[in-house]
Short mmCIF file of C-alpha atoms and ligand atoms in Angstrom, two decimals:
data_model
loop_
_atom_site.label_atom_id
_atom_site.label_comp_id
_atom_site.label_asym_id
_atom_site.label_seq_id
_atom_site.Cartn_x
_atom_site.Cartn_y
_atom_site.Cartn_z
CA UNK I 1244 20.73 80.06 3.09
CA UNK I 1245 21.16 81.85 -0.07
CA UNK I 1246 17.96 84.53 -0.62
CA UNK I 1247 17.59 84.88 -4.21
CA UNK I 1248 15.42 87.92 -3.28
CA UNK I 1249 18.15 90.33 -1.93
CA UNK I 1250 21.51 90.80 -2.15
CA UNK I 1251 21.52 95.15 -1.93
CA UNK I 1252 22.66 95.11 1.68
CA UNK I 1253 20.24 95.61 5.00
CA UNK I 1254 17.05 94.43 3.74
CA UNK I 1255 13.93 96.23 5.09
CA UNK I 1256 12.60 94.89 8.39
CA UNK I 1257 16.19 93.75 9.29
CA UNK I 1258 16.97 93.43 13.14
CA UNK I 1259 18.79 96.19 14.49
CA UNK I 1260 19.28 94.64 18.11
CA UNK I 1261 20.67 95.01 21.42
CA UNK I 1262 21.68 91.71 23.68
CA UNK I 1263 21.79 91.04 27.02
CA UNK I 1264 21.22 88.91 30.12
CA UNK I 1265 19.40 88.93 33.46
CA UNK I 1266 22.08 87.46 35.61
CA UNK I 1267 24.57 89.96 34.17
CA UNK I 1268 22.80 92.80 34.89
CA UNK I 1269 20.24 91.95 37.57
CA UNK I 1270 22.37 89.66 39.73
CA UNK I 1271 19.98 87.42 41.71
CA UNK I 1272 20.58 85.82 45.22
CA UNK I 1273 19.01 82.25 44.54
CA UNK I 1274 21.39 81.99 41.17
CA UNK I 1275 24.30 79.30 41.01
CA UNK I 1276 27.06 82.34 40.05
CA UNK I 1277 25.86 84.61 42.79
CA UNK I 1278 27.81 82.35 45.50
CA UNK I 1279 30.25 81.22 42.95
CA UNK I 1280 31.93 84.22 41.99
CA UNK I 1281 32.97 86.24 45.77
CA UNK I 1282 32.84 89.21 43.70
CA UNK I 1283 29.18 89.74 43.48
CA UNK I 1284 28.78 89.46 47.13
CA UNK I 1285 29.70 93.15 47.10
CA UNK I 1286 27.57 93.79 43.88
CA UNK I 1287 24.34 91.57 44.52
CA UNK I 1288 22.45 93.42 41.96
CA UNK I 1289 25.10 94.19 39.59
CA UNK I 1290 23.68 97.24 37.95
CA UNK I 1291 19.85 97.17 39.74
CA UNK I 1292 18.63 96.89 35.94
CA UNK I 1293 15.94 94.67 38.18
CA UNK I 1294 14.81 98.36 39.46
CA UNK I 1295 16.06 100.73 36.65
CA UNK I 1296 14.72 98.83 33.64
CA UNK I 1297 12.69 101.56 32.68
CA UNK I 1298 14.94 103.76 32.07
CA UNK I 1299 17.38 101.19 30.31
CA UNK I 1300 14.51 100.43 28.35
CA UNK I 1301 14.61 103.89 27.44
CA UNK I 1302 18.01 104.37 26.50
CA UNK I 1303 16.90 101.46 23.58
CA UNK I 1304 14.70 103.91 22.43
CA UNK I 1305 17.38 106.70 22.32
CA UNK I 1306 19.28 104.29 20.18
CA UNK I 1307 16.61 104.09 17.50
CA UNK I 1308 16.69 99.79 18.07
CA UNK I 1309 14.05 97.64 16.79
CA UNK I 1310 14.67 95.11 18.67
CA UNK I 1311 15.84 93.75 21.61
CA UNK I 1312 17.33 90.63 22.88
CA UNK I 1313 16.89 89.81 26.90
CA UNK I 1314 17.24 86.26 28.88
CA UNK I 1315 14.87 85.56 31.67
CA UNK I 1316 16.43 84.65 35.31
CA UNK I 1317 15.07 81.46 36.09
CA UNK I 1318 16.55 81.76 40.07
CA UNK I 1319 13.99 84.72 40.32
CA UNK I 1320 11.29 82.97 38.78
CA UNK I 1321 11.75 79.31 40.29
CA UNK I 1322 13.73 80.66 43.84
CA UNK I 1323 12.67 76.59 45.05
CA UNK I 1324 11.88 73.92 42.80
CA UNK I 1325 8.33 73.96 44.39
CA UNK I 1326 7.95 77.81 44.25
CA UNK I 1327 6.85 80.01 41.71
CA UNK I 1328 7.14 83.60 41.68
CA UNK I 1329 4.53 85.06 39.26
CA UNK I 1330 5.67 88.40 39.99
CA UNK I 1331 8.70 88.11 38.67
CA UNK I 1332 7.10 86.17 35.18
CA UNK I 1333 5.03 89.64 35.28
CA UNK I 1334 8.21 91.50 35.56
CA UNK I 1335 9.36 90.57 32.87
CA UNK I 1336 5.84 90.22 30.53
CA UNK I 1337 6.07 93.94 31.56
CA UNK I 1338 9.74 94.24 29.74
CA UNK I 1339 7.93 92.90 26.82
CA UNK I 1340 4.99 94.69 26.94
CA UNK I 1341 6.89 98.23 27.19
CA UNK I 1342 8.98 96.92 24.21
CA UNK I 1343 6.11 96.23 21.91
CA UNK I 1344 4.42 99.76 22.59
CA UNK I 1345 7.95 101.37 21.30
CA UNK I 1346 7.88 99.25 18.32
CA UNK I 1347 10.81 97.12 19.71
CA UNK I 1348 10.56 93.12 18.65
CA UNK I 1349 11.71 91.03 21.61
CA UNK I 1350 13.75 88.34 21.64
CA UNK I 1351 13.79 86.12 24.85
CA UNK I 1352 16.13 83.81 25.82
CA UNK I 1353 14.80 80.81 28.60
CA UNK I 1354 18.64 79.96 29.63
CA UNK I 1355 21.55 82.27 29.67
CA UNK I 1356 23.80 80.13 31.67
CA UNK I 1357 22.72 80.79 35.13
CA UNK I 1358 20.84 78.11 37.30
CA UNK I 1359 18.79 78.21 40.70
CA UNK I 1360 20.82 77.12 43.51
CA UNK I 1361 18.58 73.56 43.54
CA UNK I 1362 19.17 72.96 39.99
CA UNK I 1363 22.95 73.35 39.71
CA UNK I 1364 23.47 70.77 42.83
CA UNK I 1365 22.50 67.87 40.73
CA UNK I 1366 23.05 69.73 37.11
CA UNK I 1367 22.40 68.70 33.37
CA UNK I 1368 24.49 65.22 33.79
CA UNK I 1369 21.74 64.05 35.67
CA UNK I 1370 18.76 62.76 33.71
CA UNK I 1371 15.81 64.55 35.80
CA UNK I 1372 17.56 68.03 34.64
CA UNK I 1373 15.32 67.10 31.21
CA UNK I 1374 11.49 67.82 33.10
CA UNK I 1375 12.73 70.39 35.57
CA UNK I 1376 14.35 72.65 32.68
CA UNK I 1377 10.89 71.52 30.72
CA UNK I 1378 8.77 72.40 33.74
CA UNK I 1379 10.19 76.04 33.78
CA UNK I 1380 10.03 76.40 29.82
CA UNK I 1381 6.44 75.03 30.48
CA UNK I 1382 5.32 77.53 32.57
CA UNK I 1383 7.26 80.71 31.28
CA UNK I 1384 5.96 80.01 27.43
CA UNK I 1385 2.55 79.67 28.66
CA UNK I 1386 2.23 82.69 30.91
CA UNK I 1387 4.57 85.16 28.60
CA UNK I 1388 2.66 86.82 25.64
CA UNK I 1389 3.18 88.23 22.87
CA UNK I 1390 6.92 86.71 21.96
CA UNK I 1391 7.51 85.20 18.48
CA UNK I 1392 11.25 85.17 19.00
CA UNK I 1393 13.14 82.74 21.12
CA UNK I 1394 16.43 81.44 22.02
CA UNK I 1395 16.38 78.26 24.47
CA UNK I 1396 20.03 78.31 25.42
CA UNK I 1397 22.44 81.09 25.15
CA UNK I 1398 25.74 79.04 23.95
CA UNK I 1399 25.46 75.25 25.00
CA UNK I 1400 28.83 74.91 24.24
CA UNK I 1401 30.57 77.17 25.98
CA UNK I 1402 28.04 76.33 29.01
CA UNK I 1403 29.54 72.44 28.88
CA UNK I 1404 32.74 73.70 28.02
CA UNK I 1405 32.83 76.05 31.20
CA UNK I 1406 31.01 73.78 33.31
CA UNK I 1407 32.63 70.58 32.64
CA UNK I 1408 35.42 70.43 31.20
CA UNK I 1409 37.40 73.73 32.48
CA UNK I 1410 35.29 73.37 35.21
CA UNK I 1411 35.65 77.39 35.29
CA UNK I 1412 31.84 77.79 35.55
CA UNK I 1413 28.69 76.33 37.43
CA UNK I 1414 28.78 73.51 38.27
CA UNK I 1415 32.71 73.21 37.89
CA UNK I 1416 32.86 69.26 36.60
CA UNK I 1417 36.05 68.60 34.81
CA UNK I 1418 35.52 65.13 32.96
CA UNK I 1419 34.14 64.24 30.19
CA UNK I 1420 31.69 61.55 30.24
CA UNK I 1421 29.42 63.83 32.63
CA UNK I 1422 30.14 66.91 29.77
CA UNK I 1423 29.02 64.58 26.94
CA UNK I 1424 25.81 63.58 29.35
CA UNK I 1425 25.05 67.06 29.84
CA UNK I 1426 25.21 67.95 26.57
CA UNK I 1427 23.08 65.58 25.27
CA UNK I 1428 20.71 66.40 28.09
CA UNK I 1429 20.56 69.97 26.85
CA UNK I 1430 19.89 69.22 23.21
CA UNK I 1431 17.32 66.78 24.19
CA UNK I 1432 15.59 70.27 26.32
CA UNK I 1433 16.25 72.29 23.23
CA UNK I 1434 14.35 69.59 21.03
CA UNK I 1435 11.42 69.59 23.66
CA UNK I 1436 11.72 73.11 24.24
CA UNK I 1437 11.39 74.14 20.70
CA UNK I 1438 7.96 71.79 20.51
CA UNK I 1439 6.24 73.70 23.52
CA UNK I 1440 7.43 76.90 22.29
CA UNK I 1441 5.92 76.11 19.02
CA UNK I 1442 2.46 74.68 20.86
CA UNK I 1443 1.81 78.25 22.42
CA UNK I 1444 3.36 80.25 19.42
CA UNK I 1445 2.68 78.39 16.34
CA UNK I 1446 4.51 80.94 14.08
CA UNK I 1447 7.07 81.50 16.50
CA UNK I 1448 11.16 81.52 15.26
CA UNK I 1449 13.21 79.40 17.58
CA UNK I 1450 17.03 78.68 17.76
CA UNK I 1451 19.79 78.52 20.27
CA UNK I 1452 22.58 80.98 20.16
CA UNK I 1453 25.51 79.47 19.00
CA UNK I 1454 29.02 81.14 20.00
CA UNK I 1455 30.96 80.61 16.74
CA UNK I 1456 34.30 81.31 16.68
CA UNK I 1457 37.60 81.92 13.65
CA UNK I 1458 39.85 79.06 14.19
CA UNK I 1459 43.66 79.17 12.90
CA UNK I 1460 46.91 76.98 13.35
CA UNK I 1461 49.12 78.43 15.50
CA UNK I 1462 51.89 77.63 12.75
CA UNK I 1463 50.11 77.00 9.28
CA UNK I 1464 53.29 74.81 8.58
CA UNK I 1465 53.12 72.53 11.19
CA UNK I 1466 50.95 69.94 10.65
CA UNK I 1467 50.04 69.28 14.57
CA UNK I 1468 48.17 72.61 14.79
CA UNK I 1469 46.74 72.35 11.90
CA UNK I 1470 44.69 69.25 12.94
CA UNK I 1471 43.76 70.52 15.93
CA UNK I 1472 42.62 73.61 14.43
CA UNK I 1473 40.68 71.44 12.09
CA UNK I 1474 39.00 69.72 14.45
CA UNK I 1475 38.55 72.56 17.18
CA UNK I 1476 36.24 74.19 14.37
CA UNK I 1477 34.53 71.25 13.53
CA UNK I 1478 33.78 69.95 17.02
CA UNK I 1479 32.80 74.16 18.07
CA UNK I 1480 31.06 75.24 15.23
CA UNK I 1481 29.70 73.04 12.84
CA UNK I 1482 28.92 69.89 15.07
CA UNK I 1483 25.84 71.32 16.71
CA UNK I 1484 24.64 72.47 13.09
CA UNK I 1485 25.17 69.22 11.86
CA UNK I 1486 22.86 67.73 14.80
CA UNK I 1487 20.44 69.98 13.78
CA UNK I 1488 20.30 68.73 10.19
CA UNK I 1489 20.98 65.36 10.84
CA UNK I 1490 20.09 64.33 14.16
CA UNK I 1491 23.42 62.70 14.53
CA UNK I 1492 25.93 64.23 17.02
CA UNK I 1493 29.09 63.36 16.26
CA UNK I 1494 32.32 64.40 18.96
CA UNK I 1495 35.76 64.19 18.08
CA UNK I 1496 38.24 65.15 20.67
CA UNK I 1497 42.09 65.25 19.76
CA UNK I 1498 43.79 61.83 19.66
CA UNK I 1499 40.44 60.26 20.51
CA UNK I 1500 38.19 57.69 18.70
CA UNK I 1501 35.11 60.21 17.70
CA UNK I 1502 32.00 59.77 19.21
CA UNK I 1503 27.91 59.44 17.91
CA UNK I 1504 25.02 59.71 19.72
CA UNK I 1505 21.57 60.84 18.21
CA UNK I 1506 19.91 63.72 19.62
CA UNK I 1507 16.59 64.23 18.75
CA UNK I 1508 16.80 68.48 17.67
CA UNK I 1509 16.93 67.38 13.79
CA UNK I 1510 14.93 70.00 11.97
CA UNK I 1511 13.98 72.13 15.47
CA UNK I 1512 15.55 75.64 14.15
CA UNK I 1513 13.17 78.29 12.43
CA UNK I 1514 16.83 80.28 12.37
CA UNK I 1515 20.56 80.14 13.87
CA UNK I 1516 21.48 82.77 16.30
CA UNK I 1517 24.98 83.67 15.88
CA UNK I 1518 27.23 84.70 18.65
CA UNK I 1519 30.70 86.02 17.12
CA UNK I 1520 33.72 87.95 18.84
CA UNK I 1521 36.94 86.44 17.79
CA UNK I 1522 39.60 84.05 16.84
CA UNK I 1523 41.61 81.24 18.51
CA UNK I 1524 44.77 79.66 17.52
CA UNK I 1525 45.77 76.21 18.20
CA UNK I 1526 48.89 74.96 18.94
CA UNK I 1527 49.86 71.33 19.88
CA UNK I 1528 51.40 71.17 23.48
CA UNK I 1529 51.53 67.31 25.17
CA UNK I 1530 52.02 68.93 28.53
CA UNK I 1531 48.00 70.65 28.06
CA UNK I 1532 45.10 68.58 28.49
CA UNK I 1533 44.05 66.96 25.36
CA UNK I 1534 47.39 68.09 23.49
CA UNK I 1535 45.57 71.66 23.12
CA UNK I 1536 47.10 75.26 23.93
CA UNK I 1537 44.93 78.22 22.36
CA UNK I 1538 46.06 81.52 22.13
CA UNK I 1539 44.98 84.94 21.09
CA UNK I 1540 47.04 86.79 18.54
CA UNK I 1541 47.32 89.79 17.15
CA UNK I 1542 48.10 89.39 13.55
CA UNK I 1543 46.56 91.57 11.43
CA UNK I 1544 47.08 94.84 13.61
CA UNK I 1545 43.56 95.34 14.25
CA UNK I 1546 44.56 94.86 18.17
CA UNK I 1547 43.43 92.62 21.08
CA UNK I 1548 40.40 93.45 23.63
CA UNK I 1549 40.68 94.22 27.51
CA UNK I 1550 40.06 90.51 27.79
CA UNK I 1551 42.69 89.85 25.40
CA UNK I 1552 40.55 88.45 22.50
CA UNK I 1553 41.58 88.99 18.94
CA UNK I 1554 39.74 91.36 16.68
CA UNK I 1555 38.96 89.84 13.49
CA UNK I 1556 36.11 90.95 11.56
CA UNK I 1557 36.88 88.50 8.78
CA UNK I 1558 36.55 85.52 10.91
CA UNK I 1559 32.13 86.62 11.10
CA UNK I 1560 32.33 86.51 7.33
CA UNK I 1561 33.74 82.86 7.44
CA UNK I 1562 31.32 81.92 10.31
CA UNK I 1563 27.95 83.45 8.44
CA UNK I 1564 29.45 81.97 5.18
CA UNK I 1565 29.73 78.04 7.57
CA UNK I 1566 26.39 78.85 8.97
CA UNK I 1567 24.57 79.63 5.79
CA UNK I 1568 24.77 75.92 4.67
CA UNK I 1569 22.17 74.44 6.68
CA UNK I 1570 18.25 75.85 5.44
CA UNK I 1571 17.23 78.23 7.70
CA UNK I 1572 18.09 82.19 8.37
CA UNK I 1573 20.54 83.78 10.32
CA UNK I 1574 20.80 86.27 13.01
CA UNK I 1575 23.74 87.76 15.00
CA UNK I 1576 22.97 87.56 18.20
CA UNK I 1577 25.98 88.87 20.01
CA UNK I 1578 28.88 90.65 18.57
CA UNK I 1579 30.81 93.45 20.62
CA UNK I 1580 34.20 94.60 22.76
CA UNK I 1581 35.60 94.51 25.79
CA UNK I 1582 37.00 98.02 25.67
CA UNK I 1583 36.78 101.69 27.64
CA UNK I 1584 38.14 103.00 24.00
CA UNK I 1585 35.45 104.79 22.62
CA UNK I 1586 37.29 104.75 19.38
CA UNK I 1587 38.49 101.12 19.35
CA UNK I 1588 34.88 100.18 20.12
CA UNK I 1589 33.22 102.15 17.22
CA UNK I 1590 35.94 100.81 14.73
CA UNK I 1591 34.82 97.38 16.11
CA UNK I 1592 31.14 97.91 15.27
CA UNK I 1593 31.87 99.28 12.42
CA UNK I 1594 34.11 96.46 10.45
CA UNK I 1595 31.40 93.90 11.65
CA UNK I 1596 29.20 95.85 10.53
CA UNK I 1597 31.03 96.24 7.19
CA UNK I 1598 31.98 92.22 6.68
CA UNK I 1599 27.80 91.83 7.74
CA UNK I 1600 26.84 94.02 4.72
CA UNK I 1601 29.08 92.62 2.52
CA UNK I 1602 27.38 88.48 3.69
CA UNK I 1603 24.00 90.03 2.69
CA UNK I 1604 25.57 91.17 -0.42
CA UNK I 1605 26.90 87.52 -1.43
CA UNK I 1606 22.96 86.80 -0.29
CA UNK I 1607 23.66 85.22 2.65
CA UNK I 1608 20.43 85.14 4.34
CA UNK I 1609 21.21 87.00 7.49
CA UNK I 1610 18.12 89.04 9.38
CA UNK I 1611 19.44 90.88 12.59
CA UNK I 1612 22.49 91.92 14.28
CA UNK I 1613 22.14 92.61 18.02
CA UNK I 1614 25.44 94.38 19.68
CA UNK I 1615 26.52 92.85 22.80
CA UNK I 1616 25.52 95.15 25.35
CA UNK I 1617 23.58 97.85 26.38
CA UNK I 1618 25.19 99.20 29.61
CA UNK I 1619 28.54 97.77 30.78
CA UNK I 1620 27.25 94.91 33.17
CA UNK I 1621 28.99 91.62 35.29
CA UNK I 1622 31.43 89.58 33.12
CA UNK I 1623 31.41 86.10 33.76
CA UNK I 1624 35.09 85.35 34.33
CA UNK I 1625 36.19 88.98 34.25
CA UNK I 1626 33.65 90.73 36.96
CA UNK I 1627 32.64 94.51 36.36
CA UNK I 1628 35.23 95.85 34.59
CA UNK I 1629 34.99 94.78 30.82
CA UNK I 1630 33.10 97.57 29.65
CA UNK I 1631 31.03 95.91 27.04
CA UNK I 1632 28.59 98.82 27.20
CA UNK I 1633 27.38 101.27 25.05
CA UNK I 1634 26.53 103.31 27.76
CA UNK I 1635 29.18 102.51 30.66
CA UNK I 1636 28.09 102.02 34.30
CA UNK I 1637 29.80 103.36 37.57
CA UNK I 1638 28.96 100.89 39.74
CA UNK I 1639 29.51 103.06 43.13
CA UNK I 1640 26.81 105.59 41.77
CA UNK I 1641 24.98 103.01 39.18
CA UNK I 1642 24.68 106.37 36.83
CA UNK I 1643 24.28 105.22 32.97
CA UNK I 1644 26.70 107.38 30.73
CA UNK I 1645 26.27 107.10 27.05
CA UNK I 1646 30.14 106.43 25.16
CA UNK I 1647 30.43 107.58 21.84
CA UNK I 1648 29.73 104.54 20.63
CA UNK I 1649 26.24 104.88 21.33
CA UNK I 1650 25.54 107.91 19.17
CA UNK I 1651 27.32 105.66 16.40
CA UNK I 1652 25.27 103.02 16.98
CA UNK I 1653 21.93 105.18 16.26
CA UNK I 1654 23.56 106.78 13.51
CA UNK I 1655 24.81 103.33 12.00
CA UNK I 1656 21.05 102.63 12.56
CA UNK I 1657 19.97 105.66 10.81
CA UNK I 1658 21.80 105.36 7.81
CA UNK I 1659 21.87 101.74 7.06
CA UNK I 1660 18.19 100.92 7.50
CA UNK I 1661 15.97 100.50 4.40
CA UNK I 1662 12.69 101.46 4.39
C1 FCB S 2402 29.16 85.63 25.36
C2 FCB S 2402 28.04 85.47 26.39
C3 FCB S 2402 27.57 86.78 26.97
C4 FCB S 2402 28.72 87.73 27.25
C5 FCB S 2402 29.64 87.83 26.07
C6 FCB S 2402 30.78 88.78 26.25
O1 FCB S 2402 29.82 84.44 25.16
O2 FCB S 2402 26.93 84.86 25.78
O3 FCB S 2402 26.82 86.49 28.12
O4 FCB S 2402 29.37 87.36 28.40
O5 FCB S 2402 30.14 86.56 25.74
#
């Protein structure tokens, strides 16, 4: 959306944010990833931010945020679909209470793609996934206070593109008529979601976070990748934002008649949470399932990650500039490196940062950026070692060390917020 209010860079009362999630710092034993990945059996609690969070509450505070971006486990709260634990919905009211008395807005996520062990063994293909997701969103919105900010699934995407068609995640399906069910299934919670959320919180801002991503033919002359590249960023990116103006999904896979189905979301977005990192490049290989190979490159020098993603701080400009087209404001939810390289991870922030400021400058209407993470904490398909933190973890002694990146971040902070 194009404000026709500001276009001078970081408005005043802009989000200044840090993101992060329960599983990947709290661990929990009733959770669908704590048997999947043999890893954690070592590292149960990942970083005890379960125990600690008051003092990684407090390190938000050192960084000067003003807000703060957290997902609540819904193992911990549900352990059995007939069992609620109320002290862990207090846990977690308490987060949000200690938040608000340091000025910090919070911003809860319901789903950040962990399940309860009961859920995951019948999973979002299967139609009764709709009232048991609605029965937990149910009870946390009415119990939590105090929260105008919510996101109702971290990434749907990449959480049916994980778990069912890679099958790399929970609950590792590899097919596609189950993916498109599930799928549906979760926009149909969103929709719902988004309606209770509003019922408790009538001024409340709701959206998903949606992991966009840069897309590019592996060879801009050949005309195979380019397709593919077309229609990766179509199906990744602008699909779901189409749903959510039209109320149409539409699904094209490579070499495949595209598919419709309605999903009733249209309109149910007060804003679009943005997840960017990187780019992908496509290349047509027959011998890969659905014709696709995708690759990170390093093209324009800037480097890859430890988990081998591209940097590309141009590809958020063309993502915010995709984004901006459908009505309603945006907000980064997640951007940040896997990297122990102080300096690689401040230049990181930094161009974001830089390609962000110049968005709000074309007046693209974007109101927070929240660096992905905190402390360095349990990567998904990567375990402990990513070092997304800006304050890294040893995770014999669980001691919190601020990088450099940190003080940047404050000073960043400092010197780009308007008052
Ligand atoms: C995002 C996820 C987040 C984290 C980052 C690195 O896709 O939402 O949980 O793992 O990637």
């Amino acid at each position: 959306m194009v404000s026709r209010h500001w276009n001078k860079g970081f408005p005043p009362g802009f989000f200044w944010g840090i993101a992060t999630s329960a599983f990947q710092l709290e661990g929990s034993a009733n959770a669908d990833w704590a048997s999947w990945d043999q890893t954690l059996a070592e590292t149960p609690d990942i970083t005890q931010h379960y125990d600690l969070y008051k003092e990684d509450l407090g390190l938000l505070k050192e960084l000067g945020v003003n807000s703060y971006r957290f997902s609540l486990e819904w193992s911990r709260i549900q352990p059995e679909e007939n069992v609620w634990d109320y002290e862990a919905i207090a846990h977690y009211q308490e987060i949000i209470n200690i938040l608000l008395e340091n000025n910090i807005t919070p911003m809860v996520t319901i789903h950040h793609f962990t399940h309860p062990l009961w859920f995951i063994k019948k999973a979002w293909h299967d139609d009764a996934s709709i009232e048991k997701f609605l029965c937990y969103t149910e009870k946390v919105v009415s119990i939590l206070k105090n929260v105008k900010y919510w996101i109702t699934f971290n990434e749907p995407y990449v959480l049916i593109l994980g778990g069912y068609l890679e099958g790399c995640m929970p609950p590792g399906i590899k097919d596609v008529s189950p993916a498109l069910k599930a799928l549906r299934n979760i926009l149909i919670c969103h929709g719902k979601a988004y309606d209770i959320i509003h019922s408790h919180v009538p001024d409340a801002m709701v959206s998903v976070a949606h992991n966009m991503a840069a897309f590019a033919p592996w060879n801009r002359w050949n005309p195979a990748d380019r397709f593919l590249s077309k229609i990766a960023k179509y199906f990744y990116n602008h699909s779901l934002l189409d749903a959510f103006s039209t109320g149409r999904l539409r699904i094209q896979f490579p070499f495949r008649r595209a598919i419709e189905t309605s999903v009733p979301i249209k309109g149910k977005l007060d804003f679009l949470g943005v997840n960017y990192y990187t780019r992908m490049h496509l290349r047509f290989n027959p011998f890969r399932r659905m014709g696709i190979e995708l690759r990170h490159r390093d093209i324009e020098g800037y480097g890859l990650t430890d988990m081998g993603w591209e940097i590309h701080p141009q590809g958020l400009k063309r993502v915010l500039i995709q984004a901006s087209g459908h009505g309603v404001p945006l907000i980064i939810t997640e951007n940040g490196i896997a990297t122990r390289n102080d300096r690689k991870k401040i230049k990181f922030m930094k161009r974001h940062v830089d390609v962000l400021e110049k968005c709000l400058k074309r007046g693209i209407d974007i109101r927070g950026y929240f660096y992905w993470s905190l402390i360095d904490n349990y990567e998904w398909l990567r375990g402990l070692d990513a070092g997304f933190g800006l304050y890294s973890v040893n995770f014999e002694t669980l001691e919190r060390k601020p990088t450099a990146a940190a003080a940047y971040y404050a000073d960043l902070i400092r010197r780009r917020s308007s008052v």
